[in-house]
Coordinates of C-alpha atoms and ligand atoms in Angstrom, one line a residue:
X1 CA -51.8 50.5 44.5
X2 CA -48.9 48.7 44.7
X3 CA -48.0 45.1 44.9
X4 CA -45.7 43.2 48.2
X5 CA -42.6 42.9 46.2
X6 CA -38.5 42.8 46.6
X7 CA -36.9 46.3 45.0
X8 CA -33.4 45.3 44.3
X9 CA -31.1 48.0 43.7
X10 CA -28.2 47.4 41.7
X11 CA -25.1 48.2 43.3
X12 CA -23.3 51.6 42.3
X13 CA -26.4 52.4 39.9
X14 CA -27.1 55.6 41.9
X15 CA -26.3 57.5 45.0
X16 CA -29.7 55.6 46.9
X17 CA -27.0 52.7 46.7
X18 CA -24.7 54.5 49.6
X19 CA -27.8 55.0 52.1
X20 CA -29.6 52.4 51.7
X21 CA -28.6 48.4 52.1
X22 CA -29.0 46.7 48.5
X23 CA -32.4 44.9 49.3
X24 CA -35.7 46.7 50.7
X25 CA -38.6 45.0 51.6
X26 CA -42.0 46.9 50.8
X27 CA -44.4 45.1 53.5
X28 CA -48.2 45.9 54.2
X29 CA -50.2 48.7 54.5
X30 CA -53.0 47.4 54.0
X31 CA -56.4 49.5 53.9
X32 CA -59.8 48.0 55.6
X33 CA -62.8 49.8 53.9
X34 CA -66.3 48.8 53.9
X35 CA -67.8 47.9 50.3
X36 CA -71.8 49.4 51.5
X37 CA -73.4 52.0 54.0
X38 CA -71.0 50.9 57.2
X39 CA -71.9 48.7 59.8
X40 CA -70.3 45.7 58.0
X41 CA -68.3 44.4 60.9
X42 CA -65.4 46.7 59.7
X43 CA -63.8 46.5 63.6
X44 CA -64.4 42.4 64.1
X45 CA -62.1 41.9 60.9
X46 CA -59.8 44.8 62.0
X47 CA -59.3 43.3 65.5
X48 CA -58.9 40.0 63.6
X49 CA -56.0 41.2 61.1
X50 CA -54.7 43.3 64.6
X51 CA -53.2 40.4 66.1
X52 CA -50.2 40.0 63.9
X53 CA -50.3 43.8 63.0
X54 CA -47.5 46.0 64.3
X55 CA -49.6 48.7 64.1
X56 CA -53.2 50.3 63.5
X57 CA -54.1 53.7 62.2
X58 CA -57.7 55.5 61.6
X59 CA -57.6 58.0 58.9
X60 CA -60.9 59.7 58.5
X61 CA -64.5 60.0 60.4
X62 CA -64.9 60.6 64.0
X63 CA -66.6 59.4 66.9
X64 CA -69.7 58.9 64.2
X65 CA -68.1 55.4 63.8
X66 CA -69.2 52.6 66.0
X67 CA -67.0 49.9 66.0
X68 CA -68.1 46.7 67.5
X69 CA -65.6 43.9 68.7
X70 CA -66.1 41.1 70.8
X71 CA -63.6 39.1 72.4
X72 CA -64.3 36.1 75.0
X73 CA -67.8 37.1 76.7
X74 CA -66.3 41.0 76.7
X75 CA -68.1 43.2 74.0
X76 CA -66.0 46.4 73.5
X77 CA -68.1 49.3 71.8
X78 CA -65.0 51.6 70.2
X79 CA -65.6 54.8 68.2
X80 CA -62.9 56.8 67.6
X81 CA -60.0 54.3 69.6
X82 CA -59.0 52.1 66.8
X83 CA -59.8 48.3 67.2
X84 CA -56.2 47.3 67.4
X85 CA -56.3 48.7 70.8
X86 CA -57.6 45.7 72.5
X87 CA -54.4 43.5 71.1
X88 CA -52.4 46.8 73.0
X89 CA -51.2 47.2 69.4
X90 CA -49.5 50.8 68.8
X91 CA -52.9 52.9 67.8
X92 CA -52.5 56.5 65.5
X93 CA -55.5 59.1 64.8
X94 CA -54.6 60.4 61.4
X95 CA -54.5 64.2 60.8
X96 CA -57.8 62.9 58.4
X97 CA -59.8 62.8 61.3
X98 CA -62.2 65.1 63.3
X99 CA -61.1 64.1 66.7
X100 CA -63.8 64.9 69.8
X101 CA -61.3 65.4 72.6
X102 CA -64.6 64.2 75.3
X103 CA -65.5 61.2 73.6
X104 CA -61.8 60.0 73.4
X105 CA -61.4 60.4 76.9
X106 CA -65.0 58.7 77.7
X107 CA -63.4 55.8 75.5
X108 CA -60.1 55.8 77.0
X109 CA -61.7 55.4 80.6
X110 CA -63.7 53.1 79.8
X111 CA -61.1 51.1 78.4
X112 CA -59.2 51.6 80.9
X113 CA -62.0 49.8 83.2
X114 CA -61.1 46.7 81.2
X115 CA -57.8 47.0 82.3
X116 CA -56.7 48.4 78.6
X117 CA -54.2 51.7 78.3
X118 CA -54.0 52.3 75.1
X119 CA -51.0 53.4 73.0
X120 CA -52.2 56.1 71.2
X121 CA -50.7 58.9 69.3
X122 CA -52.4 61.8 67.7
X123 CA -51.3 63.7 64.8
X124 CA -51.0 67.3 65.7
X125 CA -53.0 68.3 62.5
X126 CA -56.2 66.8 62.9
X127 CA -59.3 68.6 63.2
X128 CA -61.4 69.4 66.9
X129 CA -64.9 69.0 67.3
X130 CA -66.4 71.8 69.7
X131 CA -69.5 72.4 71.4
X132 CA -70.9 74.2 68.7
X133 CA -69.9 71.7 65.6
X134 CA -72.9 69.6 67.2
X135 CA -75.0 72.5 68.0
X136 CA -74.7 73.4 64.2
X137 CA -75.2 69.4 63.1
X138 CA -78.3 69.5 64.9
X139 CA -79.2 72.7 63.5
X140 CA -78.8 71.8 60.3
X141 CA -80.4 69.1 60.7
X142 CA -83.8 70.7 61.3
X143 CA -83.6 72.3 58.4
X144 CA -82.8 69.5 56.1
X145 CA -82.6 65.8 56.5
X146 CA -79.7 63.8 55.8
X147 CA -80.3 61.8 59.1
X148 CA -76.7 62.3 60.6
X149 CA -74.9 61.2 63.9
X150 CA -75.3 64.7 65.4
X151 CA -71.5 64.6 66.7
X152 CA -70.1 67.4 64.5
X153 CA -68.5 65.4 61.9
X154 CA -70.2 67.8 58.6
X155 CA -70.0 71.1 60.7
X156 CA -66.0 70.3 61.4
X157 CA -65.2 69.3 58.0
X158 CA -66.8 72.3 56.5
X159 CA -64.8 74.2 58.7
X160 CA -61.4 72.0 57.6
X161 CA -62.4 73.0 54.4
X162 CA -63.2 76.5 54.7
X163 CA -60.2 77.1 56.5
X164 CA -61.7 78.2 59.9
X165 CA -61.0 74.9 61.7
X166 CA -59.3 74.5 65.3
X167 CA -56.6 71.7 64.5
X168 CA -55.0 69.4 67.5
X169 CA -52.0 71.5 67.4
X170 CA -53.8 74.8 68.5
X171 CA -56.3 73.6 70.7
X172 CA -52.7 71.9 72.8
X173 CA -51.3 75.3 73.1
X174 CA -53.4 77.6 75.7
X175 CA -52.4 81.1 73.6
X176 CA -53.1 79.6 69.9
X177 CA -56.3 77.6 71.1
X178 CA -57.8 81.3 73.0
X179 CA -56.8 83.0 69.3
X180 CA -58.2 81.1 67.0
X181 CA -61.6 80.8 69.4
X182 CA -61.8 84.7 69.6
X183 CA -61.9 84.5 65.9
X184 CA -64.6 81.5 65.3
X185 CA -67.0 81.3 68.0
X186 CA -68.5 84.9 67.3
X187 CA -69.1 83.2 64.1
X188 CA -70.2 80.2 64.7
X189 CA -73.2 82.2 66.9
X190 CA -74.3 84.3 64.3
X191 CA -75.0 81.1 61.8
X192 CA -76.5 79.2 64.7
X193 CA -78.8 82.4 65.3
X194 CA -79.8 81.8 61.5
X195 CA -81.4 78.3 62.8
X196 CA -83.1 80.1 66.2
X197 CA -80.4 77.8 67.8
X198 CA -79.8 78.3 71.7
X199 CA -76.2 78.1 71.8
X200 CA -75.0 81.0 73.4
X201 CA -71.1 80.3 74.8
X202 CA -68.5 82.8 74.4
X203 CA -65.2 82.4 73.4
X204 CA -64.3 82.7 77.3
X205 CA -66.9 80.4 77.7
X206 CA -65.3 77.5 75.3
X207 CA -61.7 77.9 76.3
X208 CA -62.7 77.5 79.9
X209 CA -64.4 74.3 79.4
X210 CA -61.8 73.2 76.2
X211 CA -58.5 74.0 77.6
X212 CA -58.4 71.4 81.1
X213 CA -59.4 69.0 78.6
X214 CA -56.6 69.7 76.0
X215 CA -53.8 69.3 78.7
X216 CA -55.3 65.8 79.4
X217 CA -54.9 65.3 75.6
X218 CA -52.0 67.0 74.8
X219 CA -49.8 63.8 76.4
X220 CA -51.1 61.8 73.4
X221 CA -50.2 64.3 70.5
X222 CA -47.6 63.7 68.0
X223 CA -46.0 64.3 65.3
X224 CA -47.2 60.3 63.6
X225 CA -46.5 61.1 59.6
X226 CA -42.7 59.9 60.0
X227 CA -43.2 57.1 62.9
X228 CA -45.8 55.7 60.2
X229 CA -43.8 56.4 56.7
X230 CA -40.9 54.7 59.2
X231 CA -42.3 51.9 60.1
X232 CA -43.9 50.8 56.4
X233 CA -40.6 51.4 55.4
X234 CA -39.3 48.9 57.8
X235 CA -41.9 46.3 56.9
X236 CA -43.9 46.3 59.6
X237 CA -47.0 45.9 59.1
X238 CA -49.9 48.7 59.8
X239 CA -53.3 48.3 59.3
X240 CA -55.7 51.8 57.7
X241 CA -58.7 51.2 59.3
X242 CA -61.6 52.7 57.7
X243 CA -65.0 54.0 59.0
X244 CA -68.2 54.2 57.7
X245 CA -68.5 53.1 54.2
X246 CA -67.9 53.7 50.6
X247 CA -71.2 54.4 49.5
X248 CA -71.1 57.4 52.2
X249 CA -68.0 58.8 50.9
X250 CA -68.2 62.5 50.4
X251 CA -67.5 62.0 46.5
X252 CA -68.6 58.4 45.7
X253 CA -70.9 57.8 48.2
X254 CA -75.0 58.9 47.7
X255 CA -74.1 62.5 47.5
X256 CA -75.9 64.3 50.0
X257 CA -76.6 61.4 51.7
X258 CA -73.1 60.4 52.7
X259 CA -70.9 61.4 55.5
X260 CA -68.3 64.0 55.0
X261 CA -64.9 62.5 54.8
X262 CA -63.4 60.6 52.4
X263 CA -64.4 57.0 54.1
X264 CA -62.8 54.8 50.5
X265 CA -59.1 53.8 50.2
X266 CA -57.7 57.1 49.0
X267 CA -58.3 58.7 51.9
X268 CA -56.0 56.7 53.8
X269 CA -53.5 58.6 52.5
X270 CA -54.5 61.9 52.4
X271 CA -56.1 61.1 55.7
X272 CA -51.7 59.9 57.5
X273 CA -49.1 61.3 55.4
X274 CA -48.6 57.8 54.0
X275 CA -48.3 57.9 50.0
X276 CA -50.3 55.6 47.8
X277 CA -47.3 53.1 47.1
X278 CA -46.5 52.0 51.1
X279 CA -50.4 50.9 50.6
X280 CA -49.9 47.2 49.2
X281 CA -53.6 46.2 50.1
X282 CA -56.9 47.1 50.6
X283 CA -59.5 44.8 51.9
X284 CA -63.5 45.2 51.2
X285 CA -66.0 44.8 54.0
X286 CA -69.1 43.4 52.7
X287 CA -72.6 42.2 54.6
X288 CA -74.0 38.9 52.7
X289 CA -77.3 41.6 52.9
X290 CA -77.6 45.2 53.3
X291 CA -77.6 47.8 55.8
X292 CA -78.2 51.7 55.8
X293 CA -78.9 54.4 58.7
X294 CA -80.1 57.6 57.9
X295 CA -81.8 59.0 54.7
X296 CA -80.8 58.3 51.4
X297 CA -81.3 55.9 48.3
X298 CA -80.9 52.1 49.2
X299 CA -82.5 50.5 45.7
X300 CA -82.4 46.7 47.3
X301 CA -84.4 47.8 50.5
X302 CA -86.9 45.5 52.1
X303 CA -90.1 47.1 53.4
X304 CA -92.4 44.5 55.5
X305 CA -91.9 41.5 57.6
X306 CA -88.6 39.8 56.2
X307 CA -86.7 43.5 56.5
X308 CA -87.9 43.5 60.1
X309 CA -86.7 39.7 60.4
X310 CA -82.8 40.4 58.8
X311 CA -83.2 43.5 61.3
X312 CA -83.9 41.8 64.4
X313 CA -81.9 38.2 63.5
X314 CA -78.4 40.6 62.5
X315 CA -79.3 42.7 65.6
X316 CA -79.4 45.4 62.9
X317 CA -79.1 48.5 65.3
X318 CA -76.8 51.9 65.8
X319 CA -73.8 51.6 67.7
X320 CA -73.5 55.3 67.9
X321 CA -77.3 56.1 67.9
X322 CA -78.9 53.3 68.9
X323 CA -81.3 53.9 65.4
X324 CA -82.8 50.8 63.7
X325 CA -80.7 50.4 60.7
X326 CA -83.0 50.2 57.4
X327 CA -82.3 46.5 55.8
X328 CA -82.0 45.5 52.3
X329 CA -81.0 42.3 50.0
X330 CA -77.2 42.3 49.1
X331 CA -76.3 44.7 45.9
X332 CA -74.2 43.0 44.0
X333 CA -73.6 46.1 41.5
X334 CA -72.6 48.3 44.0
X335 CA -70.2 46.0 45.7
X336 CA -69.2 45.8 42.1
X337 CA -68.3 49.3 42.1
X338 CA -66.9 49.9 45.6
X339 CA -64.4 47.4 44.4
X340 CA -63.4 49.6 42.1
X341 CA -63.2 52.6 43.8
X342 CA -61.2 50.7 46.1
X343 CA -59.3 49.0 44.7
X344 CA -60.1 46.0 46.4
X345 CA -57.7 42.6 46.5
X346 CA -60.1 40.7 48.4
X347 CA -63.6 40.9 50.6
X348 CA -64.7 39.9 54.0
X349 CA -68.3 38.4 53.9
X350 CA -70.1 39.2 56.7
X351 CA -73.1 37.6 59.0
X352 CA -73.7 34.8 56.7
X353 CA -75.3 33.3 59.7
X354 CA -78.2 35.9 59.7
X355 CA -79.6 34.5 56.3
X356 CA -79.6 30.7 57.7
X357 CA -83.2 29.1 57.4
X358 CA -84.3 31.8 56.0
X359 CA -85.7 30.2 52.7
X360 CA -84.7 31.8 49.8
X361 CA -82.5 34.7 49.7
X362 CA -82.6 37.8 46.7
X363 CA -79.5 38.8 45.2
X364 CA -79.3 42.3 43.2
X365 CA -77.6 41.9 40.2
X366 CA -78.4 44.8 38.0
X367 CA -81.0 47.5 37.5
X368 CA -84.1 48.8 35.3
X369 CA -83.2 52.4 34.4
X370 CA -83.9 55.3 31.9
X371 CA -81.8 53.6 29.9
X372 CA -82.6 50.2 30.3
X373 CA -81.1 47.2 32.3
X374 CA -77.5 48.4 33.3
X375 CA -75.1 46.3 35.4
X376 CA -73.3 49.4 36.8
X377 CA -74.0 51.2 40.0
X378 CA -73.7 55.0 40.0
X379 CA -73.9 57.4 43.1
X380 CA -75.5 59.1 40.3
X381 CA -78.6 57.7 39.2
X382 CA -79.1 55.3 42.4
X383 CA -82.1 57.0 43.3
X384 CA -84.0 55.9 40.6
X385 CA -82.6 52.5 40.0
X386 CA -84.8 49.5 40.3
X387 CA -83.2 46.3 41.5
X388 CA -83.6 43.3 39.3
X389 CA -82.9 40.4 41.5
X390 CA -82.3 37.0 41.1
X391 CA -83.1 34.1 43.9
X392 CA -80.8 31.4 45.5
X393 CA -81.6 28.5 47.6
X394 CA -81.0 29.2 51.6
X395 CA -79.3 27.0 54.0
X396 CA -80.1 25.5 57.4
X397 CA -77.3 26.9 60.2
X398 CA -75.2 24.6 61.9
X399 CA -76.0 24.8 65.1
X400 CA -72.4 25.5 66.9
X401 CA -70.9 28.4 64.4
X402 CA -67.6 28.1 66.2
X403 CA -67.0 24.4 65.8
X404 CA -68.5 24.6 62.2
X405 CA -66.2 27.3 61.5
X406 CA -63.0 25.1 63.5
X407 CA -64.0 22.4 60.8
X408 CA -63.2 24.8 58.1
X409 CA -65.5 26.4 54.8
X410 CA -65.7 22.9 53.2
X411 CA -67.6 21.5 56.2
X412 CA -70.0 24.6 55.7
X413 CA -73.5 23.9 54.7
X414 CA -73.8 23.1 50.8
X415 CA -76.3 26.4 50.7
X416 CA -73.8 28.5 52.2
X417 CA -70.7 27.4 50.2
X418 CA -72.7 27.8 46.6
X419 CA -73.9 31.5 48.2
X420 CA -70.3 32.6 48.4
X421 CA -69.2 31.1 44.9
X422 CA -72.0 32.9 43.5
X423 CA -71.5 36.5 45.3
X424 CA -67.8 36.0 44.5
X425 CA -68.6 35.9 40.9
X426 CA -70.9 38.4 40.6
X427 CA -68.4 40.8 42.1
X428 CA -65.2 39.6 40.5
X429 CA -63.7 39.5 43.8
X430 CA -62.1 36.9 45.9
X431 CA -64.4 35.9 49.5
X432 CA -60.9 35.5 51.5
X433 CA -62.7 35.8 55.0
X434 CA -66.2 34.3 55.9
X435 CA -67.5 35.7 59.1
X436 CA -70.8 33.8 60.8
X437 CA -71.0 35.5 64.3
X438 CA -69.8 38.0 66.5
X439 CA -67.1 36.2 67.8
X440 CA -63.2 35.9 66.7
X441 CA -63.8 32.3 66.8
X442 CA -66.4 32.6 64.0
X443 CA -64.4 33.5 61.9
X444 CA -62.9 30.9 58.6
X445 CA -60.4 32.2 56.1
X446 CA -60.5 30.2 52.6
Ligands
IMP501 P1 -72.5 62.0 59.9 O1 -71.3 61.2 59.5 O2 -72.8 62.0 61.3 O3 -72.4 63.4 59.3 O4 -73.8 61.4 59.1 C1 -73.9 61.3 57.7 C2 -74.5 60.0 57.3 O5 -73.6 59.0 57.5 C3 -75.8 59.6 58.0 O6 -76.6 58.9 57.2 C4 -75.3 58.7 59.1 O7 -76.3 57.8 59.5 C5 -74.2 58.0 58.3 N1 -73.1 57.4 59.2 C6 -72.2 58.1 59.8 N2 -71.4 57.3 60.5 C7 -71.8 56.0 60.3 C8 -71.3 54.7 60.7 O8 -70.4 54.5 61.4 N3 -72.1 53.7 60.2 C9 -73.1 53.8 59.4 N4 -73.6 55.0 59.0 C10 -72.9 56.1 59.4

């Protein structure tokens, strides 16, 4: 990635010289990604880097994502709206995403409740999720495992990939959207009859219901790669925000167990037409524990009473599904290796708070394998890798977070402090943001 640097040109050198003024300034884009399953908090640190952000764009995932921010006593619940949106920050869907034209508009209304219109663009070359994406999710689904969100996301990428997706820009347009559904829903009912599924519209069917919902959409579609590409070159400042997390990434996540986009920093460019040197930063998203929903290897997962404890104290439960997440003690090898991946310059630690008084708190910091101890995550071999912890002395919580967190992190119990030195080494990563509640307020930045 590159670096937030002056490019002086020397004058005459070459014909850039005569378009351009003799200084540019290459300003942020920086990437928000979460280092574990998701769930970190990737929208409270979003919304918290929004506010001086000229702009905010999501560039992979769906409405699968369930973005939680909180402002004053108002809880906003946002999943495919970026976060930004609540600063009325200009918002962009990136042509990486699988866009669900009924949850947008559930999301815009509601927002709109809250007195919030949104200012939102759509690129006309995402993907749209039908009907019968989520009728083959939950097909699929009873036929094997992987414990997804059941909106469409796998069934829409596979059709992305296979080349008999419905993209923004056909499903706008009455004559392209009624083509390209003559071609694909006779199709997409002979797979679902494989599964005994019920689904049984037509293509009449679908364009009836789809296209009074694209003209309501069609307003908000357009063409973003320049306006973005414009407005890094500019220096303004835009913010990638990520969903899900790396480990679900569809090539370095737990392979099947992972979503189907990819959810790491690369995909932030694939996912807006932005190339990888306008992206000057990317930030990692980490829990100060461990979260997971759905099936898949999780080697530091807690089984018994202190999982169900974490669970209940972090209020560990689906924002899209409502599912209790499974809970586990924080990994420091595979934040190790999400960093990595990522590229990342710094992390966010999240819900410190939830470990307070909690006694003594287990930190993974390599595993027992076939071939012995090894400090290095794979997506590989993680379903056979047995954690080999080691334990740190908890903390009492302040009682008032927000007044702890005014006072600043040296004011911070001695526990807590010597937690975050420690993680920081293990992962070779500077802790630049410290969150301990929901709050923006609870919030300190070292
Ligand atoms: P899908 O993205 O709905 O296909 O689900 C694939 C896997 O990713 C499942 O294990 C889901 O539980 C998980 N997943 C999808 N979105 C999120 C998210 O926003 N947070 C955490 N897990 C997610």
């Amino acid at each position: 990635m590159g670096s937030f640097r002056f490019v002086k040109f020397t004058k005459g050198s070459s014909t850039i010289d005569n378009i351009l003024s003799s200084r540019i300034l290459i300003m942020p884009g920086i990437v928000i990604v979460g280092a574990q399953f998701g769930d970190e908090g990737k929208g409270k640190i979003v919304d918290y880097l929004s506010q001086d952000a000229d702009s905010i764009v999501r560039y992979q995932g769906g409405a699968n994502a369930g973005h939680t921010v909180v402002t004053g006593n108002k809880k906003f619940k946002l999943h495919l709206i970026p976060s930004g949106a609540i600063w009325g920050k200009k918002c962009y869907i990136g042509n990486g995403v699988v866009f669900d034209p009924e949850e947008f508009l559930e999301e815009l209304d509601t927002l709109k409740k809250d007195g919030i219109t949104p200012n939102i663009s759509i690129s006309p070359l995402c993907h749209v999720i039908f009907d019968f994406h989520k009728a083959m999710d939950a097909a699929e689904e009873s036929a094997r495992k992987v414990g997804t969100t059941k909106k469409g996301i796998g069934p829409a990428y596979a059709d992305k990939i296979s080349r008999h997706g419905i993209r923004m820009c056909d499903f706008i347009d009455d004559e392209r959207l009624m083509k390209r559904l003559a071609m694909e829903v006779e199709r997409k009912r002979e797979s679902l009859k494989l599964y005994n599924s019920e689904y049984n519209d037509t293509a009449d069917s679908v364009f009836k219901k789809y296209s009074g919902i694209a003209k309501k959409i069609k307003p908000f579609v357009h063409h973003i790669i320049g306006d973005l590409n414009t407005q890094l070159d500019e220096g303004k400042k835009v913010i990638f925000e990520g969903a899900q997390g790396s480990l679900l990434d569809v090539d370095f996540g737990t392979y099947p167990y992972v979503t189907s986009s990819s959810s790491c920093s690369g995909g932030a460019c694939t996912g807006t037409g932005v190339p990888p040197m306008k992206i000057t930063k990317c930030i990692g998203i980490a829990k100060a524990y461990c979260t997971r929903v759905g099936e898949g290897p999780f080697p530091t997962e807690i089984h018994g009473k202190t999982g169900e404890l974490i669970r209940e104290r972090g209020a560990e439960y689906g924002t899209t599904t409502g599912r209790p997440r499974r809970v586990g003690w924080f990994d420091a090898p595979m934040v190790r290796y999400s960093s990595l991946v990522n590229g990342f310059k710094e992390i966010a630690l999240m819900k410190a708070d939830v470990l307070g008084g909690m006694g003594k708190i287990k930190v993974c910091i390599e595993y027992e394998t076939s071939e012995g101890k090894v400090k290095r995550f794979s997506s590989a071999t993680a379903e056979t890798a047995k954690p080999i912890y080691e334990e740190v002395e908890g903390w009492e919580n302040p009682g008032d977070w927000k007044n702890a967190a005014k006072k600043g992190f040296q004011s911070l119990p001695r526990g807590l402090r010597e937690f975050v030195d420690y993680i920081e080494a293990l992962i070779g990563c500077k802790i630049s943001m410290l969150s301990v509640g929901p709050s923006r307020e609870e919030t300190l930045v070292r």
